[in-house]
Amino acid sequence: MAETGASPLPPTPPAHTPLGRAEQFIWLTARVLEQRRFAYHFLGGTDGTDESADAVETALAAYRNADEGYGHALEPDLRGPVSQPLHTGHALRVLDSIGRCGGQRVERVCRYLTAVSTPDGALPAVHPSQRGYPAAPFVPIVDDPPSDLLATGPVVGLLHRNQVWHAWLFRATDFCWQTIESMEKSHPYEVQAAVTFLDSVPDRPRAQAAADRLGRLVREHRLAVLDPERLEEYPVPAGYAPGEHHFPHDFARTPESLSRAWFTDEEMARSLDSLASEQQEDGGWPIRWRRWAPGTALESRPIVTIEALRTLRAYGRSIG
């Protein structure tokens, strides 16, 4: 007889498949949030019921603060309890992935975003409230931080994607446009933030033109490794960790992204082959950025693993 209150277990993928190996890695190492995200995306959670989405949202709520921002190392490279724009952007990505990025919960998030905005209405990468808590050495903490596309672009893009309208969005959207359209040089993480914005902002002709220009910049400055077998020919951006390269799939996470047009079919196929080959013996994918503390690397790898599997599946690759 089944134990009272026990939930039926979803079907488990074969252990020898990429998905089966990743499942074992997730149960072994991941936080509750990533365990529930994995179950939602890969173990039958998207079958039309709300139970798995509720479970993800419940786990995410543990990171929410009274100011309606998110903290508690949701983004593992920023430790401590305080709310931060990068944590809150991470929370919105999670909510978007389960179809819950809307309603009153997001209205409350927008109030937090308004409260921590810079004078020009956008977001700093790190609010000075982080001072006193551990943070990655590559994350600067200053008293009067400037607006940052890395923090602002993904948040604005996700809110537009989900047709959220709030007064905060107007100036933040203008900041993103101005920053992206004036770029003469950039780095991979900033380009990723720009892509998230451009993929969802309502003015599609303007987004297409900006994406075309950005794609030329990516290729001219060799920001994406187009041939993984010739890594030595691609420079690592200043300040990045040794070997911290980026590939076409890092920019075009789905075939529908505007950035997919930046790469040929052959280049994208090589990129996806490389991504699939990176699954490690323990079933998880590695992180490529600088490891500055053991716990942050351990918490980050399940996040990276889930995104790797989602990208491979989006392109029709077999994962098991």
CSV table of C-alpha atoms in Angstrom, one decimal:
chain,number,residue,atom,x,y,z
A,1,MET,CA,0.0,0.0,0.0
A,2,ALA,CA,1.3,3.5,-0.9
A,3,GLU,CA,2.3,5.7,2.0
A,4,THR,CA,-0.5,8.2,2.8
A,5,GLY,CA,0.2,11.6,1.2
A,6,ALA,CA,3.0,10.3,-1.1
A,7,SER,CA,3.1,11.7,-4.6
A,8,PRO,CA,3.3,9.3,-7.5
A,9,LEU,CA,6.8,9.2,-8.9
A,10,PRO,CA,7.2,10.4,-12.5
A,11,PRO,CA,8.7,8.0,-15.0
A,12,THR,CA,12.5,8.0,-14.8
A,13,PRO,CA,14.5,8.4,-18.0
A,14,PRO,CA,16.9,5.5,-18.8
A,15,ALA,CA,20.1,5.9,-16.8
A,16,HIS,CA,22.4,5.7,-19.8
A,17,THR,CA,20.8,8.7,-21.6
A,18,PRO,CA,22.0,12.3,-21.1
A,19,LEU,CA,18.7,13.0,-19.3
A,20,GLY,CA,19.0,10.0,-17.1
A,21,ARG,CA,22.6,10.8,-16.1
A,22,ALA,CA,21.6,14.4,-15.5
A,23,GLU,CA,18.7,13.3,-13.3
A,24,GLN,CA,21.1,11.4,-11.0
A,25,PHE,CA,23.3,14.5,-10.8
A,26,ILE,CA,20.4,16.8,-9.9
A,27,TRP,CA,19.1,14.5,-7.1
A,28,LEU,CA,22.7,14.2,-5.8
A,29,THR,CA,23.8,17.9,-5.8
A,30,ALA,CA,21.0,20.4,-6.6
A,31,ARG,CA,19.1,22.8,-4.3
A,32,VAL,CA,15.4,22.1,-3.9
A,33,LEU,CA,14.6,24.8,-6.5
A,34,GLU,CA,16.7,23.2,-9.2
A,35,GLN,CA,15.3,19.7,-8.3
A,36,ARG,CA,11.8,21.0,-8.8
A,37,ARG,CA,12.7,22.9,-12.0
A,38,PHE,CA,14.2,19.7,-13.4
A,39,ALA,CA,11.0,17.8,-12.5
A,40,TYR,CA,8.9,20.5,-14.2
A,41,HIS,CA,10.9,20.6,-17.4
A,42,PHE,CA,11.9,16.9,-17.8
A,43,LEU,CA,9.8,14.6,-15.7
A,44,GLY,CA,6.3,15.3,-16.9
A,45,GLY,CA,5.7,18.6,-15.1
A,46,THR,CA,4.5,20.3,-18.2
A,47,ASP,CA,1.6,17.9,-18.9
A,48,GLY,CA,-1.1,20.5,-18.4
A,49,THR,CA,-1.3,20.4,-14.6
A,50,ASP,CA,-0.3,23.1,-12.2
A,51,GLU,CA,1.2,20.9,-9.5
A,52,SER,CA,4.8,21.0,-10.7
A,53,ALA,CA,4.7,24.7,-11.5
A,54,ASP,CA,3.3,25.3,-8.0
A,55,ALA,CA,6.2,23.3,-6.6
A,56,VAL,CA,8.7,25.4,-8.4
A,57,GLU,CA,7.1,28.6,-7.3
A,58,THR,CA,7.0,27.4,-3.7
A,59,ALA,CA,10.7,26.7,-3.7
A,60,LEU,CA,11.4,30.1,-5.4
A,61,ALA,CA,9.4,31.9,-2.7
A,62,ALA,CA,12.0,30.9,-0.1
A,63,TYR,CA,14.4,33.4,-1.7
A,64,ARG,CA,11.9,36.3,-1.7
A,65,ASN,CA,12.3,39.2,0.8
A,66,ALA,CA,9.9,41.6,2.4
A,67,ASP,CA,10.9,44.3,-0.2
A,68,GLU,CA,9.6,42.0,-2.9
A,69,GLY,CA,13.1,41.5,-4.3
A,70,TYR,CA,15.0,38.2,-4.2
A,71,GLY,CA,18.2,37.4,-2.3
A,72,HIS,CA,19.7,34.5,-0.2
A,73,ALA,CA,22.2,33.6,-3.0
A,74,LEU,CA,19.6,32.7,-5.6
A,75,GLU,CA,22.3,33.8,-8.0
A,76,PRO,CA,25.1,31.8,-6.4
A,77,ASP,CA,27.9,34.3,-6.9
A,78,LEU,CA,26.2,36.8,-4.6
A,79,ARG,CA,25.9,35.5,-1.1
A,80,GLY,CA,23.9,36.8,1.8
A,81,PRO,CA,20.2,37.6,2.4
A,82,VAL,CA,19.8,41.0,0.8
A,83,SER,CA,17.7,41.5,-2.4
A,84,GLN,CA,19.7,42.2,-5.5
A,85,PRO,CA,18.8,43.0,-9.2
A,86,LEU,CA,20.7,39.9,-10.4
A,87,HIS,CA,18.8,37.7,-8.0
A,88,THR,CA,15.5,39.2,-9.0
A,89,GLY,CA,16.3,38.8,-12.7
A,90,HIS,CA,17.0,35.1,-12.0
A,91,ALA,CA,13.7,34.8,-10.2
A,92,LEU,CA,11.9,36.3,-13.2
A,93,ARG,CA,13.6,33.8,-15.6
A,94,VAL,CA,12.4,30.9,-13.4
A,95,LEU,CA,8.8,32.3,-13.3
A,96,ASP,CA,8.8,32.8,-17.1
A,97,SER,CA,10.0,29.2,-17.7
A,98,ILE,CA,6.9,27.9,-15.8
A,99,GLY,CA,4.4,30.4,-17.3
A,100,ARG,CA,4.0,32.3,-14.0
A,101,CYS,CA,5.7,35.7,-14.9
A,102,GLY,CA,2.7,37.9,-14.5
A,103,GLY,CA,0.0,39.0,-12.1
A,104,GLN,CA,0.3,40.6,-8.7
A,105,ARG,CA,3.6,38.8,-7.9
A,106,VAL,CA,5.3,40.5,-10.8
A,107,GLU,CA,3.6,43.9,-10.0
A,108,ARG,CA,5.2,43.6,-6.6
A,109,VAL,CA,8.6,42.8,-8.1
A,110,CYS,CA,8.3,46.0,-10.2
A,111,ARG,CA,7.9,48.0,-7.1
A,112,TYR,CA,11.2,46.6,-5.9
A,113,LEU,CA,12.8,47.4,-9.2
A,114,THR,CA,11.6,51.0,-9.0
A,115,ALA,CA,13.1,51.3,-5.5
A,116,VAL,CA,16.6,50.2,-6.5
A,117,SER,CA,16.8,51.9,-9.9
A,118,THR,CA,19.6,54.3,-10.8
A,119,PRO,CA,18.7,58.0,-11.5
A,120,ASP,CA,18.2,57.2,-15.2
A,121,GLY,CA,15.6,54.5,-14.4
A,122,ALA,CA,17.5,51.3,-15.1
A,123,LEU,CA,19.1,48.7,-12.8
A,124,PRO,CA,22.6,48.5,-11.3
A,125,ALA,CA,24.4,45.1,-11.6
A,126,VAL,CA,24.9,45.1,-7.8
A,127,HIS,CA,23.1,47.3,-5.3
A,128,PRO,CA,25.5,48.6,-2.5
A,129,SER,CA,23.4,46.7,0.1
A,130,GLN,CA,25.6,43.7,-0.9
A,131,ARG,CA,28.5,45.3,0.9
A,132,GLY,CA,29.4,43.2,4.0
A,133,TYR,CA,28.3,39.9,2.4
A,134,PRO,CA,30.5,37.6,0.4
A,135,ALA,CA,30.5,38.1,-3.4
A,136,ALA,CA,32.5,36.9,-6.3
A,137,PRO,CA,35.7,39.0,-6.8
A,138,PHE,CA,34.7,39.8,-10.3
A,139,VAL,CA,31.5,41.5,-9.1
A,140,PRO,CA,32.4,45.1,-8.2
A,141,ILE,CA,30.5,46.7,-5.3
A,142,VAL,CA,30.4,50.5,-5.3
A,143,ASP,CA,28.4,53.1,-3.4
A,144,ASP,CA,26.9,54.8,-6.5
A,145,PRO,CA,26.6,52.0,-9.1
A,146,PRO,CA,25.8,52.9,-12.7
A,147,SER,CA,23.0,51.4,-14.8
A,148,ASP,CA,24.0,48.1,-16.3
A,149,LEU,CA,22.6,46.3,-19.3
A,150,LEU,CA,23.6,43.0,-17.8
A,151,ALA,CA,21.0,43.5,-15.0
A,152,THR,CA,18.4,45.6,-16.9
A,153,GLY,CA,18.2,43.9,-20.3
A,154,PRO,CA,17.0,40.5,-19.2
A,155,VAL,CA,14.5,41.9,-16.7
A,156,VAL,CA,12.9,44.3,-19.3
A,157,GLY,CA,12.9,41.7,-21.9
A,158,LEU,CA,11.1,39.1,-19.7
A,159,LEU,CA,8.5,41.7,-18.6
A,160,HIS,CA,7.8,42.6,-22.2
A,161,ARG,CA,7.6,38.9,-23.2
A,162,ASN,CA,4.9,38.4,-20.6
A,163,GLN,CA,3.0,41.6,-21.5
A,164,VAL,CA,3.6,43.2,-18.1
A,165,TRP,CA,3.0,46.9,-18.1
A,166,HIS,CA,4.4,49.0,-15.3
A,167,ALA,CA,5.6,52.6,-15.1
A,168,TRP,CA,9.2,51.3,-14.3
A,169,LEU,CA,9.4,49.8,-17.8
A,170,PHE,CA,9.3,53.0,-19.8
A,171,ARG,CA,12.7,54.5,-18.8
A,172,ALA,CA,14.3,51.1,-18.4
A,173,THR,CA,13.3,50.2,-22.0
A,174,ASP,CA,14.7,53.5,-23.2
A,175,PHE,CA,18.0,52.8,-21.4
A,176,CYS,CA,18.3,49.3,-23.1
A,177,TRP,CA,17.6,50.8,-26.6
A,178,GLN,CA,20.2,53.6,-26.1
A,179,THR,CA,22.8,51.2,-24.7
A,180,ILE,CA,22.4,48.5,-27.4
A,181,GLU,CA,22.1,50.9,-30.3
A,182,SER,CA,25.3,52.8,-29.3
A,183,MET,CA,27.5,49.7,-28.7
A,184,GLU,CA,30.8,49.8,-30.4
A,185,LYS,CA,32.3,47.0,-28.4
A,186,SER,CA,30.9,44.5,-25.9
A,187,HIS,CA,31.5,41.2,-24.1
A,188,PRO,CA,29.5,37.9,-24.3
A,189,TYR,CA,27.5,38.3,-21.1
A,190,GLU,CA,26.4,41.8,-22.1
A,191,VAL,CA,25.4,40.5,-25.6
A,192,GLN,CA,23.3,37.8,-24.0
A,193,ALA,CA,21.5,40.4,-21.9
A,194,ALA,CA,20.9,42.4,-25.1
A,195,VAL,CA,19.5,39.4,-26.9
A,196,THR,CA,17.0,38.7,-24.1
A,197,PHE,CA,15.8,42.2,-24.5
A,198,LEU,CA,15.7,42.2,-28.3
A,199,ASP,CA,13.9,38.9,-28.5
A,200,SER,CA,10.9,40.2,-26.6
A,201,VAL,CA,10.6,44.0,-26.9
A,202,PRO,CA,7.4,45.0,-28.8
A,203,ASP,CA,9.1,47.1,-31.6
A,204,ARG,CA,10.0,44.2,-33.8
A,205,PRO,CA,11.5,46.1,-36.8
A,206,ARG,CA,13.8,48.1,-34.5
A,207,ALA,CA,14.7,44.9,-32.6
A,208,GLN,CA,15.6,43.2,-35.9
A,209,ALA,CA,17.8,46.1,-37.0
A,210,ALA,CA,19.6,46.2,-33.6
A,211,ALA,CA,20.1,42.4,-33.6
A,212,ASP,CA,21.6,42.5,-37.1
A,213,ARG,CA,24.1,45.2,-36.0
A,214,LEU,CA,24.9,43.3,-32.8
A,215,GLY,CA,25.4,40.0,-34.7
A,216,ARG,CA,28.0,41.8,-36.9
A,217,LEU,CA,29.8,43.0,-33.8
A,218,VAL,CA,29.8,39.5,-32.3
A,219,ARG,CA,31.4,38.1,-35.5
A,220,GLU,CA,33.9,40.9,-36.0
A,221,HIS,CA,35.1,40.8,-32.5
A,222,ARG,CA,35.1,37.0,-32.4
A,223,LEU,CA,33.0,36.8,-29.3
A,224,ALA,CA,31.6,33.4,-30.2
A,225,VAL,CA,33.7,30.3,-30.9
A,226,LEU,CA,32.5,29.2,-34.4
A,227,ASP,CA,34.8,26.1,-34.5
A,228,PRO,CA,35.2,24.4,-31.1
A,229,GLU,CA,38.2,22.4,-32.4
A,230,ARG,CA,40.1,25.7,-32.9
A,231,LEU,CA,39.6,27.4,-29.5
A,232,GLU,CA,43.1,28.9,-29.5
A,233,GLU,CA,42.0,31.2,-32.3
A,234,TYR,CA,39.3,32.9,-30.2
A,235,PRO,CA,40.4,35.4,-27.6
A,236,VAL,CA,39.0,35.2,-24.0
A,237,PRO,CA,37.6,38.7,-23.1
A,238,ALA,CA,39.5,40.7,-20.6
A,239,GLY,CA,38.5,39.9,-17.0
A,240,TYR,CA,37.1,36.5,-17.9
A,241,ALA,CA,38.5,33.2,-16.6
A,242,PRO,CA,41.0,31.2,-18.7
A,243,GLY,CA,39.0,29.2,-21.1
A,244,GLU,CA,35.8,31.1,-20.5
A,245,HIS,CA,34.7,31.0,-24.1
A,246,HIS,CA,31.2,31.5,-25.5
A,247,PHE,CA,29.5,29.6,-28.3
A,248,PRO,CA,26.6,30.2,-30.7
A,249,HIS,CA,24.2,28.3,-28.4
A,250,ASP,CA,25.1,30.7,-25.6
A,251,PHE,CA,23.5,33.5,-27.5
A,252,ALA,CA,20.8,31.7,-29.5
A,253,ARG,CA,19.3,29.4,-26.8
A,254,THR,CA,16.3,28.6,-29.0
A,255,PRO,CA,15.9,28.5,-32.8
A,256,GLU,CA,13.4,31.4,-32.5
A,257,SER,CA,15.9,33.9,-31.1
A,258,LEU,CA,16.9,36.7,-33.3
A,259,SER,CA,20.5,35.8,-32.7
A,260,ARG,CA,20.1,32.4,-34.4
A,261,ALA,CA,20.5,34.3,-37.7
A,262,TRP,CA,24.0,35.3,-36.7
A,263,PHE,CA,25.3,31.7,-37.3
A,264,THR,CA,25.2,29.3,-40.2
A,265,ASP,CA,23.6,25.9,-39.8
A,266,GLU,CA,27.0,24.3,-39.7
A,267,GLU,CA,28.2,26.6,-37.0
A,268,MET,CA,25.2,26.0,-34.9
A,269,ALA,CA,25.5,22.2,-35.3
A,270,ARG,CA,29.1,22.3,-34.2
A,271,SER,CA,28.1,24.4,-31.2
A,272,LEU,CA,25.4,22.0,-30.2
A,273,ASP,CA,27.7,19.0,-30.6
A,274,SER,CA,30.2,20.8,-28.3
A,275,LEU,CA,27.5,21.5,-25.8
A,276,ALA,CA,26.3,17.8,-25.8
A,277,SER,CA,29.9,16.6,-25.4
A,278,GLU,CA,30.5,18.7,-22.3
A,279,GLN,CA,28.3,16.5,-20.1
A,280,GLN,CA,30.7,15.2,-17.4
A,281,GLU,CA,31.0,11.7,-15.9
A,282,ASP,CA,28.8,12.7,-12.9
A,283,GLY,CA,26.0,13.6,-15.3
A,284,GLY,CA,26.2,17.4,-14.9
A,285,TRP,CA,27.6,20.2,-17.1
A,286,PRO,CA,30.5,22.3,-16.0
A,287,ILE,CA,30.7,26.0,-15.3
A,288,ARG,CA,33.1,28.0,-17.4
A,289,TRP,CA,33.4,31.1,-15.3
A,290,ARG,CA,35.8,31.6,-12.4
A,291,ARG,CA,35.3,29.3,-9.4
A,292,TRP,CA,35.9,31.4,-6.4
A,293,ALA,CA,34.3,29.3,-3.6
A,294,PRO,CA,33.4,25.6,-3.5
A,295,GLY,CA,29.8,26.1,-2.6
A,296,THR,CA,29.1,28.5,-5.5
A,297,ALA,CA,30.4,26.1,-8.1
A,298,LEU,CA,28.3,23.3,-6.6
A,299,GLU,CA,25.1,25.4,-6.7
A,300,SER,CA,25.7,26.7,-10.2
A,301,ARG,CA,26.3,23.4,-12.0
A,302,PRO,CA,22.7,22.2,-11.7
A,303,ILE,CA,21.5,25.5,-13.0
A,304,VAL,CA,23.9,25.2,-16.0
A,305,THR,CA,22.8,21.6,-16.5
A,306,ILE,CA,19.1,22.4,-16.7
A,307,GLU,CA,19.8,25.1,-19.3
A,308,ALA,CA,22.1,22.9,-21.3
A,309,LEU,CA,19.3,20.2,-21.5
A,310,ARG,CA,16.7,22.9,-22.4
A,311,THR,CA,18.9,24.2,-25.2
A,312,LEU,CA,19.6,20.8,-26.7
A,313,ARG,CA,15.9,19.9,-26.6
A,314,ALA,CA,14.9,23.3,-28.1
A,315,TYR,CA,17.0,22.4,-31.1
A,316,GLY,CA,15.6,18.9,-31.4
A,317,ARG,CA,18.6,17.1,-30.1
A,318,SER,CA,17.9,13.7,-28.4
A,319,ILE,CA,18.5,13.8,-24.7
A,320,GLY,CA,16.6,10.7,-23.6
